[in-house]
Coordinates of C-alpha atoms in Angstrom, one line a residue:
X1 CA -87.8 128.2 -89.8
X2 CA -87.8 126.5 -86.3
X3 CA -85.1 123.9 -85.2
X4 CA -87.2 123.3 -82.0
X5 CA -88.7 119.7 -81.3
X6 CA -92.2 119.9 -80.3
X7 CA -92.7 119.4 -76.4
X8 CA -93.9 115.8 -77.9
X9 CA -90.9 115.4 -79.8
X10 CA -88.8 116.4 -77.2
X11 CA -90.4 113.9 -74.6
X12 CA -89.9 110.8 -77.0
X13 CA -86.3 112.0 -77.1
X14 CA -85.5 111.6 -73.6
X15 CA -87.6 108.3 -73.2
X16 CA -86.0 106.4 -76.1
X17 CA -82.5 107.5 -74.7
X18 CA -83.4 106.4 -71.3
X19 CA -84.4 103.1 -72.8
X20 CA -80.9 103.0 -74.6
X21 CA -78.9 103.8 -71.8
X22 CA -80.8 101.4 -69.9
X23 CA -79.3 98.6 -72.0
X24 CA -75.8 100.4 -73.7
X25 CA -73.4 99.7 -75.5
X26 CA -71.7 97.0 -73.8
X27 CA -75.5 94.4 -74.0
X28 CA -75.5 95.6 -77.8
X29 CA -71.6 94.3 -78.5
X30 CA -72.0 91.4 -75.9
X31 CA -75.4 90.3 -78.1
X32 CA -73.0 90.9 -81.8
X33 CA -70.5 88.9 -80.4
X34 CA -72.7 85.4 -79.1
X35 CA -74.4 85.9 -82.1
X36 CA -77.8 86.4 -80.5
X37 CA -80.3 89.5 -81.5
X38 CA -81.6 92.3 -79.5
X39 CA -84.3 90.7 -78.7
X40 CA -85.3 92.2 -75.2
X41 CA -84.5 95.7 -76.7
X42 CA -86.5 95.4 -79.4
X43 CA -89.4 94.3 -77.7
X44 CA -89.2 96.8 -74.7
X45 CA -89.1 99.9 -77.6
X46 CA -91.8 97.9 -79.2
X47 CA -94.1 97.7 -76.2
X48 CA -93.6 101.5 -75.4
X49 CA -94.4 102.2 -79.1
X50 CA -91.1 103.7 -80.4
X51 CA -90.8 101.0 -83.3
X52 CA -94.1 102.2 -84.6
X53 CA -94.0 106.5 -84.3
X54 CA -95.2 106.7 -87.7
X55 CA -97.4 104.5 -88.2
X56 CA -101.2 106.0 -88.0
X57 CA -102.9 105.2 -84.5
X58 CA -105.9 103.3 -86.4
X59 CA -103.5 100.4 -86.7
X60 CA -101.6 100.7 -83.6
X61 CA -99.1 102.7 -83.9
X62 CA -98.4 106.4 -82.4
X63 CA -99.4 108.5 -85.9
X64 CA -96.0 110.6 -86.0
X65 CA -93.7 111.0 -89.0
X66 CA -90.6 110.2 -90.2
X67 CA -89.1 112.8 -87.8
X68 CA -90.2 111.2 -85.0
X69 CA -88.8 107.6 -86.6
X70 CA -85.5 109.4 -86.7
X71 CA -85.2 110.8 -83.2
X72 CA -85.6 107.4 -82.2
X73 CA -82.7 105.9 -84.6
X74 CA -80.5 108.7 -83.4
X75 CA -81.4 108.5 -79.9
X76 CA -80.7 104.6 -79.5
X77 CA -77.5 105.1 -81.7
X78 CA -76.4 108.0 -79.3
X79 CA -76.6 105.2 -76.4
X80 CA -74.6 103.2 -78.5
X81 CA -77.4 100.6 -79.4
X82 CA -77.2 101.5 -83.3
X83 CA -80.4 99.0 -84.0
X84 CA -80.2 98.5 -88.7
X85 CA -83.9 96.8 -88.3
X86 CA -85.0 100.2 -87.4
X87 CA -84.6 101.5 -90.7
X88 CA -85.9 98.1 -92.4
X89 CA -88.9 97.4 -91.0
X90 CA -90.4 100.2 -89.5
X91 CA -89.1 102.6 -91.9
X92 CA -89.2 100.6 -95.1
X93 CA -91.8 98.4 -94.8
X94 CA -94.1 100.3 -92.5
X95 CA -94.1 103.2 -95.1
X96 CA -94.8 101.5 -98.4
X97 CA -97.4 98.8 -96.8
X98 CA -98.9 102.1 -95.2
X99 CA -98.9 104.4 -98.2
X100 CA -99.1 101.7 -101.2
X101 CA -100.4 98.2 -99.8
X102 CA -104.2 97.2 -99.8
X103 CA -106.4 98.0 -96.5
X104 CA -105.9 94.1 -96.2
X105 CA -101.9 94.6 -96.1
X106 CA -102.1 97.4 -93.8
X107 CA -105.0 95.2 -91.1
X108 CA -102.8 92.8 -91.5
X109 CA -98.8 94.0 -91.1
X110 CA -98.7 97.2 -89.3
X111 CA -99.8 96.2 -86.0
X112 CA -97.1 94.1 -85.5
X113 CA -94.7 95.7 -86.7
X114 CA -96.1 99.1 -84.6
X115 CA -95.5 97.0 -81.5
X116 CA -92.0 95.2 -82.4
X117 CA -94.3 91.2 -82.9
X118 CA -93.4 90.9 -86.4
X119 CA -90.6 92.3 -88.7
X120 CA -90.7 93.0 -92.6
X121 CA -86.7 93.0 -94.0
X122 CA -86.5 94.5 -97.5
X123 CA -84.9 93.0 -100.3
X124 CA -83.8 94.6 -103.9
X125 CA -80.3 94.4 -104.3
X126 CA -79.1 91.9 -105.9
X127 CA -75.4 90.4 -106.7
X128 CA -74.6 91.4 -110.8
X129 CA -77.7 94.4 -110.1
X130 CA -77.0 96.2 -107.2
X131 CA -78.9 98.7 -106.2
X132 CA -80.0 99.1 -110.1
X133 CA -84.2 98.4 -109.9
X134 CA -83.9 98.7 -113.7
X135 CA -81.5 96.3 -113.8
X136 CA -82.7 93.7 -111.5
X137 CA -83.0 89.9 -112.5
X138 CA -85.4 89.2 -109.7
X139 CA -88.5 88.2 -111.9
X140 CA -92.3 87.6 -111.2
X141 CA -94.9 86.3 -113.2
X142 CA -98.2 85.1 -113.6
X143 CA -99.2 81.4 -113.1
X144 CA -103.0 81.7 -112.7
X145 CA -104.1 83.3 -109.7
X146 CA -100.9 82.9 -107.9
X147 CA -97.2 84.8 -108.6
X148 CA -94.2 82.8 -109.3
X149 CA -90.8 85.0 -107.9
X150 CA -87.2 83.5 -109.3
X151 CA -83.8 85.3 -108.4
X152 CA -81.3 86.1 -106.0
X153 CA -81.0 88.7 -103.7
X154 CA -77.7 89.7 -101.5
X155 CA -76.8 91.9 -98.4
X156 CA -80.4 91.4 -96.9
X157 CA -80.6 92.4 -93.2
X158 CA -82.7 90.6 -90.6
X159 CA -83.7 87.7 -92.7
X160 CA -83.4 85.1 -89.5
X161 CA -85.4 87.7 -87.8
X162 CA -88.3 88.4 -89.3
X163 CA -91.6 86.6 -90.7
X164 CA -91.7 88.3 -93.9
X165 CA -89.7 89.7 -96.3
X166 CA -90.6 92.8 -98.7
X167 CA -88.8 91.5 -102.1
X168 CA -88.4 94.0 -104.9
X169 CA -88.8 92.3 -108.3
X170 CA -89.9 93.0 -112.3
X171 CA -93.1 91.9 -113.8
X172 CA -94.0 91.9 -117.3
X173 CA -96.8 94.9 -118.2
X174 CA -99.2 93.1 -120.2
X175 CA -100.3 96.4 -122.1
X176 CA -96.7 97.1 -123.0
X177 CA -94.8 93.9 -123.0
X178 CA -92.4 95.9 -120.8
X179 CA -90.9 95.0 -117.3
X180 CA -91.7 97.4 -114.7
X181 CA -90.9 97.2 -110.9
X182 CA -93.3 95.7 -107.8
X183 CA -92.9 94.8 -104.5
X184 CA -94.1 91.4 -103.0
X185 CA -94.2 90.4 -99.1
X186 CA -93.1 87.4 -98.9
X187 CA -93.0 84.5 -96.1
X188 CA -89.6 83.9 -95.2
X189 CA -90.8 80.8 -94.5
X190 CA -92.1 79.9 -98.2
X191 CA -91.1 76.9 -100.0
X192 CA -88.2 77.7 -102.5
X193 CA -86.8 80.5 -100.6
X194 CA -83.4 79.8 -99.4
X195 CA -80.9 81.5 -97.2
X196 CA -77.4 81.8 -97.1
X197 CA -75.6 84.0 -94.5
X198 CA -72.5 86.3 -95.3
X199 CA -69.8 86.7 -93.4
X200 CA -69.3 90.3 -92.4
X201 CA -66.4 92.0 -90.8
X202 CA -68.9 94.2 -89.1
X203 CA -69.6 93.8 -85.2
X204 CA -73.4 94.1 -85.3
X205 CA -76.4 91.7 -83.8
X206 CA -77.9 91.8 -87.4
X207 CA -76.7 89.2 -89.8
X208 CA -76.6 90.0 -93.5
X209 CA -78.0 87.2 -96.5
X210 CA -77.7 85.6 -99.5
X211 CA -81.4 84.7 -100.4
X212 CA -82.4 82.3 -103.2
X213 CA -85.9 82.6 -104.7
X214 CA -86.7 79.4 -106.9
X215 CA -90.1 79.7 -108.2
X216 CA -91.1 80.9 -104.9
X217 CA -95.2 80.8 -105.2
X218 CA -97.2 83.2 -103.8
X219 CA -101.5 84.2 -103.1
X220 CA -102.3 87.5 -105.9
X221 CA -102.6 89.3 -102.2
X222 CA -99.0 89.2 -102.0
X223 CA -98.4 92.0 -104.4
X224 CA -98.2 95.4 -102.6
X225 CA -100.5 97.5 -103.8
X226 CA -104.4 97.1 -106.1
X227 CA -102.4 96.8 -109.1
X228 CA -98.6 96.3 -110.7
X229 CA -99.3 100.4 -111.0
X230 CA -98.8 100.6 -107.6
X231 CA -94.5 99.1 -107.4
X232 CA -92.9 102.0 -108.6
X233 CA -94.3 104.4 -106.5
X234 CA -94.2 101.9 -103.5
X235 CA -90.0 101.3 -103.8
X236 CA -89.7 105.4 -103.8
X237 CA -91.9 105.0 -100.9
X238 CA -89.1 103.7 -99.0
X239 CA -86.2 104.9 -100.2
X240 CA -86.3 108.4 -98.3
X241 CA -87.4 107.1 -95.5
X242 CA -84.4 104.9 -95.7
X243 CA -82.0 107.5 -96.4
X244 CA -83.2 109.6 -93.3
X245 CA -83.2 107.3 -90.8
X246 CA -79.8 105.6 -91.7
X247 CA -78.2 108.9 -91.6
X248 CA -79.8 109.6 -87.9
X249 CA -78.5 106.1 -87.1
X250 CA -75.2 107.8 -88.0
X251 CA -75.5 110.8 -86.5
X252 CA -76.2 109.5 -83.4
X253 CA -73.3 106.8 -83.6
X254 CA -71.0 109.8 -84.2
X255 CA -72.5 111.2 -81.0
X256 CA -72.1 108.7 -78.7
X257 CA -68.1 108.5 -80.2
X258 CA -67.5 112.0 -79.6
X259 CA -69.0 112.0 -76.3
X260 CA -67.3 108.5 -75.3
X261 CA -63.9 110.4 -76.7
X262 CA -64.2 113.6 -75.1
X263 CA -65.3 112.0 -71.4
X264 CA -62.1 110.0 -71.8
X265 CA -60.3 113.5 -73.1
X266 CA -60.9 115.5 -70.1
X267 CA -60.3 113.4 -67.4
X268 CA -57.0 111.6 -68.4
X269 CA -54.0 113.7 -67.3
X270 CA -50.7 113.3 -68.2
X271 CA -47.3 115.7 -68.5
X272 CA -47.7 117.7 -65.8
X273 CA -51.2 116.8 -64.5
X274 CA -52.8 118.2 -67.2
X275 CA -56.0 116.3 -68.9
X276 CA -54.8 115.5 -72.8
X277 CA -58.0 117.1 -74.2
X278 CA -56.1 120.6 -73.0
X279 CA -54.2 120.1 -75.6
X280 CA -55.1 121.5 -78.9
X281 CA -54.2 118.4 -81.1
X282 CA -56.6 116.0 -79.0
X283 CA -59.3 118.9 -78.6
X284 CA -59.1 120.3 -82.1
X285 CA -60.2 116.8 -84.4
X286 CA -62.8 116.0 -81.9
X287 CA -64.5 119.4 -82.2
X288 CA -63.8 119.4 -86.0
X289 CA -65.8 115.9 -85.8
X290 CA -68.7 117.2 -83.6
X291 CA -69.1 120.2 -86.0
X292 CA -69.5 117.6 -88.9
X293 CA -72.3 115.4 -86.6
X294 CA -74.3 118.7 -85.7
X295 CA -74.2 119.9 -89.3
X296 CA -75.4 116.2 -90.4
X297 CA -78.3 116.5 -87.8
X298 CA -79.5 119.9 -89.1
X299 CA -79.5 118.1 -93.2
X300 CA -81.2 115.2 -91.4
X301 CA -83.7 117.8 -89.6
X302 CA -84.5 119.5 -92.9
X303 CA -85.5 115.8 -94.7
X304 CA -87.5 114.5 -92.2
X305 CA -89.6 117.7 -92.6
X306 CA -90.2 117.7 -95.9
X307 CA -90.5 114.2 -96.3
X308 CA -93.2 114.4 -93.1
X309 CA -95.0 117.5 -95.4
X310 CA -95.3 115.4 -98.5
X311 CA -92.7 117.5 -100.4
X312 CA -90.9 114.5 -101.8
X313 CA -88.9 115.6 -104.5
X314 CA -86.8 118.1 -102.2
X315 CA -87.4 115.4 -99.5
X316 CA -85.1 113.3 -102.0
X317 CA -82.5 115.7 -102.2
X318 CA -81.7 116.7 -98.5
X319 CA -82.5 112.7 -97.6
X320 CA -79.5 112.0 -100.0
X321 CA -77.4 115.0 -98.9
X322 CA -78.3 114.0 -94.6
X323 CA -77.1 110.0 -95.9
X324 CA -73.9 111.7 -97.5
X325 CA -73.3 114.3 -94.6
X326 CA -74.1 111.5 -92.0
X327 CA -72.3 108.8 -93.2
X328 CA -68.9 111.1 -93.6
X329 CA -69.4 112.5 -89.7
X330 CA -69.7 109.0 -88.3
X331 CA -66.6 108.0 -89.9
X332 CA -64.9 110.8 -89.4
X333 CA -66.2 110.5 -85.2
X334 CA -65.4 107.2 -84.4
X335 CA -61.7 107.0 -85.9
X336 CA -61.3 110.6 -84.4
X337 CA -62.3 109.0 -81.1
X338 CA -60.2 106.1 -81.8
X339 CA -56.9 108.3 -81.5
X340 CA -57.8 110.1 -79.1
X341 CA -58.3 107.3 -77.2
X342 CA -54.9 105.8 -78.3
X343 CA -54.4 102.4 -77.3
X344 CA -57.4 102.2 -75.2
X345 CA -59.4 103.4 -78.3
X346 CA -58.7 99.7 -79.4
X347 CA -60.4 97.8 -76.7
X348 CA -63.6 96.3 -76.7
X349 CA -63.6 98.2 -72.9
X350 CA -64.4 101.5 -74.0
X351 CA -66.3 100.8 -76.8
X352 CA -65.6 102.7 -79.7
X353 CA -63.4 100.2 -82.2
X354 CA -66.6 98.6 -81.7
X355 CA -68.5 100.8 -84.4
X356 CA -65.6 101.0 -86.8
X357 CA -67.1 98.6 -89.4
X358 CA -70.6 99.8 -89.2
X359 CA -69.7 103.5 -89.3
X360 CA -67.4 102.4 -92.6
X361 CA -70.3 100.3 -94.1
X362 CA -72.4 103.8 -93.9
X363 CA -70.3 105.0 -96.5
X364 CA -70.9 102.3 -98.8
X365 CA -75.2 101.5 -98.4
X366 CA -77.7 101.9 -98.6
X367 CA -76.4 104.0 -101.4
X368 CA -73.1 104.7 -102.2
X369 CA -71.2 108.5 -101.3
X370 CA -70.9 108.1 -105.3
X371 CA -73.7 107.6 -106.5
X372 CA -75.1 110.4 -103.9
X373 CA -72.4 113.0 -105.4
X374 CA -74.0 112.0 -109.3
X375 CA -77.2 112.6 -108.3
X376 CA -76.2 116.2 -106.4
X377 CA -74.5 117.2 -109.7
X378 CA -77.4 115.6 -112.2
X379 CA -80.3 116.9 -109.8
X380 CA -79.1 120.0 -107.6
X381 CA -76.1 121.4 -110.3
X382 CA -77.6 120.2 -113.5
X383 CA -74.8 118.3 -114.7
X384 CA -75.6 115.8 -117.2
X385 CA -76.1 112.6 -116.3
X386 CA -72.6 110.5 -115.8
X387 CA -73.5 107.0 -115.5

């Protein structure tokens, strides 16, 4: 057991918080608020190869793992530069294109979206659906050679900034008669695809979609995979992935709250000339919060291994247990911060208030703290199943 970063690992951790700091917290809220994107971010972490860490080397990226993906979520979040398309594109889409998609698909997509040129956004849940795959509406069939998609799709990241967008839908099995799941990168360009964006109480650069798909035609190459065998395995693909790296986003937002917090703690001084985190009521919820961020780090730690050592079924369980653990400590950080901030806590100055709606949202997706408590008790207590 070794809780060590290689010398590698280690290196890639200072640089990518370097590049954060070099940017901070204030470009990331002053970006959220004009509405722009972080564009020169993106495209600086992209140039120095942090967007594409786990892709393999043969299409341009720097042949890492998921660990490696997550040090670099956590690191930017740390700075206070929590960037979501993190875990869509390169974490998502690079994985299943890498593991699932043709040699075409992976020629063709992972360079970019190694070096930060093009973005995949991922798209499967849908308004009466949710998260549900075997529930989704989202349909595809056969019209000749070609695939005609129809559905709807909500709560898509990044749709205005990317070129494609990985749509999760049901196909009819032609042996079975049954619908079973596959994925389908779409141009979010294509003719019938329509957007609609949400308004979000969250302060964030990335917008969040409504997407129409009305008989959205597309080549037979747009199906991930050789075959309709390859979609179920291919949305799995991603979902750890997803689960890991959105809880090192959160780890790292809870970092950069406690350290904001306890900066602020120690050097204001009041009654007597003493600095308020002397006091046990300030000091006592921010180390309670920091115990709850380094215990999240060590669940997140443990997934990323065994998701990077192909042991995906346990890689499942501590992804979901890091998403749970993460999301509550980055909560739990940033309103702890907020008091002991008081009033200043509040402004947009010191820049913690900033992150309460994404650090709630964390609670909520990409999976619920629910739904991650039934599948503990179906899958790690062997409960029966409750839903």
């Amino acid at each position: 057991m070794n809780f060590d970063l290689t010398p590698e690992q280690d290196q890639l951790r200072d640089a990518v918080r370097a590049l954060g700091r070099k940017y901070g917290h204030s470009y990331f809220v002053s970006k959220a608020k004009s509405g722009e994107h972080t564009t020169e971010l993106w495209h600086e972490a992209g140039r120095l190869g942090y967007l594409g860490v786990n892709i393999p080397t043969e299409y341009g990226g720097g042949g890492g793992g998921i660990t490696e993906l997550a040090l670099v979520c956590e690191e930017l979040a740390a700075t206070g530069c929590p960037l979501l398309l993190l875990v869509v594109s390169p974490a998502i889409a690079a994985t299943i294109i890498n593991k699932h998609g043709t040699e075409e698909q992976r020629k063709k997509h992972l360079p970019g979206l190694a070096d930060g040129s093009q973005k995949i956004v991922f798209a499967i849940t849908e308004p009466d659906a949710g998260s549900n795959f075997h529930r989704l509406a989202t349909v595809a069939r056969r019209d000749g050679d070609d695939w005609l998609i129809s559905g709807r799709k909500i709560y898509i990241s990044g749709v205005d900034e990317a070129g494609h967008v990985l749509v999760v839908a049901r196909t009819e099995d032609s042996s079975t008669g049954k619908l079973k799941p596959a994925l389908f990168i779409v141009p979010t360009d294509a003719p019938g695809l329509e957007k609609s964006k949400l308004d979000m109480e969250i302060l964030s650069p990335e917008n969040q979609f409504l997407l129409f798909l009305d008989d959205v035609r597309l080549p037979a190459d747009a199906l991930v995979g050789e075959s309709l065998d390859a979609g179920l395995p291919a949305l799995f693909a991603g979902l750890n992935p997803e689960r890991i790296t959105v809880a090192a986003m959160g780890a790292g937002t809870g970092r950069y709250a406690i350290e904001k917090a306890s900066d602020y703690t120690a050097t204001r001084k009041v009654w007597g000339g003493r600095s308020i985190g002397s006091h046990q009521g300030v000091a006592h919820p921010l180390a309670h919060a920091a115990v709850q961020v380094e215990l999240a780090r060590l669940m997140i730690h443990k997934a990323a291994t065994l998701y990077d050592a192909g042991r995906d079924l346990e890689a499942g369980i501590s992804g979901n247990m890091a998403k749970y653990a993460a999301g509550e400590a980055a909560a739990l950080a940033v309103d702890t911060a907020v008091q002991a901030l008081g009033g200043a806590g509040m402004t947009t100055e010191y820049g913690v208030a900033t992150l309460l709606g994404a650090v709630r949202a964390g609670r909520i997706a990409p999976v619920s703290r629910e739904m991650i408590l039934n599948f503990v008790a179906q899958h790690v207590l062997s409960q029966d199943k409750s839903y």
